[in-house]
Amino acid sequence: MKNIVTARAHTNIALIKYWGKADSTLNIPTTSSLSMTLDQFYTTTAVEFTESPADRLILNQQETDATRVSQFLMMMRAKYGQFPNVKITSENHVPTAAGLASSASSFAALTAAMFGLLELEKDDAELSRIARRGSGSASRSLFGNFAIWNKGSDDRSSFAESFYNQDIGLSMIVAEISSEKKKMSSTKGMQLAQTAPTYGAWVEKSAYQLEEMKSAILKKDIEKIGLIAQDNALGMHEQNRRCEAPFDYFTKETQRVVDFTAQCYRAGLLAFVTIDAGPNVKIITDHATEKKLLAKFRAEFPELTFDVAHAGGAYEYL
Ligand code: ADP
Ligand code: DP6
Ligand code: CO
């Protein structure tokens, strides 16, 4: 057996969101989702067996609470047979728990690394099923460019696959409003959102939007992609505001960026937003517009940090 295995996976941003579970132990979602993997943000994770009395997580050079990763490893032990405790050494090249999908890149990287350490067959569907158990969005982060997580109805049928493995010229400008750890995890947030009276309607619309999104990607129609993704994301945040214990990931700054993006679109620029479980905004545009748009945003929001991301690749061993 190899002593240490290192894998890297990129984050992904959903254009059609996963926001709710039909089964919270297995992470079976209420909707299928579709994402683009990003080149700029990723996690690198090394795994090795250890004689320590428990699984360990060293995240960004600090000993970190290993509860969530240890639960994940316990699930792998139940599935593939017992193995010793594991020392995980991980670097996030993305802010942790800030709504920039660190759980997606980190559980995809951890899954790939563990498949290497345990010398399991690297079947994409199986990697995706296992990554899904760590964090739903991680099921999509193993693939480059565009991936679809078909919701399925049980452990076997719920996994992601590559949808279109080409760069279609879509750009995401990430407006970093805060890189602080969020108060409401994605797991908890979506559980609450599902109590909104309008949640069923959002789920129904999502199925229709997924089909529209697929055809827009195949046609490389960035305007259509942006319009659908924006409606789907804003709808997701509406559920948070309408659920039994209402909450909001938006800050004042989030709303200002959303409003300014709409203003840019009205002025004739390709500009749409998508927002995940955190205050940061991803502005959807194309390669041809990104520089002009970036200059406008930098002038309007000098206090914010902006990064430009394009489509990223599949997981890799280092
Ligand atoms: P995000 O928006 O960043 O995906 P989540 O609430 O979905 O936020 O998940 C954040 C959680 O993911 C962290 O609190 C931690 O438990 C886990 N996580 C993030 N990065 C890593 C990593 N590199 N290794 C292990 N677990 C990680
Ligand atoms: C808003 O995958 O982080 O980013 O499965 O509970 O770990 P858990 O949740 P997570 O949720 C991601 C939610 C989202 C939308 C998306 O990525 O599809
Ligand atoms: Co997450």
PDB file of C-alpha atoms in Angstrom, residues 2 13 33 62 83 139 141 172 204 218 244 278 293 308 317:
ATOM      1  CA  LYS A   2       1.130   3.536  -0.665  1.00  0.00           C
ATOM      2  CA  ILE A  13     -20.545  26.789  -8.439  1.00  0.00           C
ATOM      3  CA  SER A  33     -28.265  20.282  -9.867  1.00  0.00           C
ATOM      4  CA  GLN A  62      -3.733  23.874  12.065  1.00  0.00           C
ATOM      5  CA  PHE A  83      -8.753   0.476   8.032  1.00  0.00           C
ATOM      6  CA  SER A 139     -20.350  14.930  -5.846  1.00  0.00           C
ATOM      7  CA  SER A 141     -16.425  18.644  -7.931  1.00  0.00           C
ATOM      8  CA  MET A 172     -17.361  34.161 -12.979  1.00  0.00           C
ATOM      9  CA  GLU A 204     -40.792  22.161  -9.371  1.00  0.00           C
ATOM     10  CA  LEU A 218     -24.966  23.259 -25.404  1.00  0.00           C
ATOM     11  CA  GLU A 244     -40.307  28.813   9.652  1.00  0.00           C
ATOM     12  CA  GLY A 278     -22.838  33.002   2.202  1.00  0.00           C
ATOM     13  CA  LEU A 293     -17.188  44.517 -16.089  1.00  0.00           C
ATOM     14  CA  VAL A 308     -11.989  36.134 -11.959  1.00  0.00           C
ATOM     15  CA  TYR A 317      -3.414  13.086  -8.091  1.00  0.00           C
TER      16      TYR A 317
END
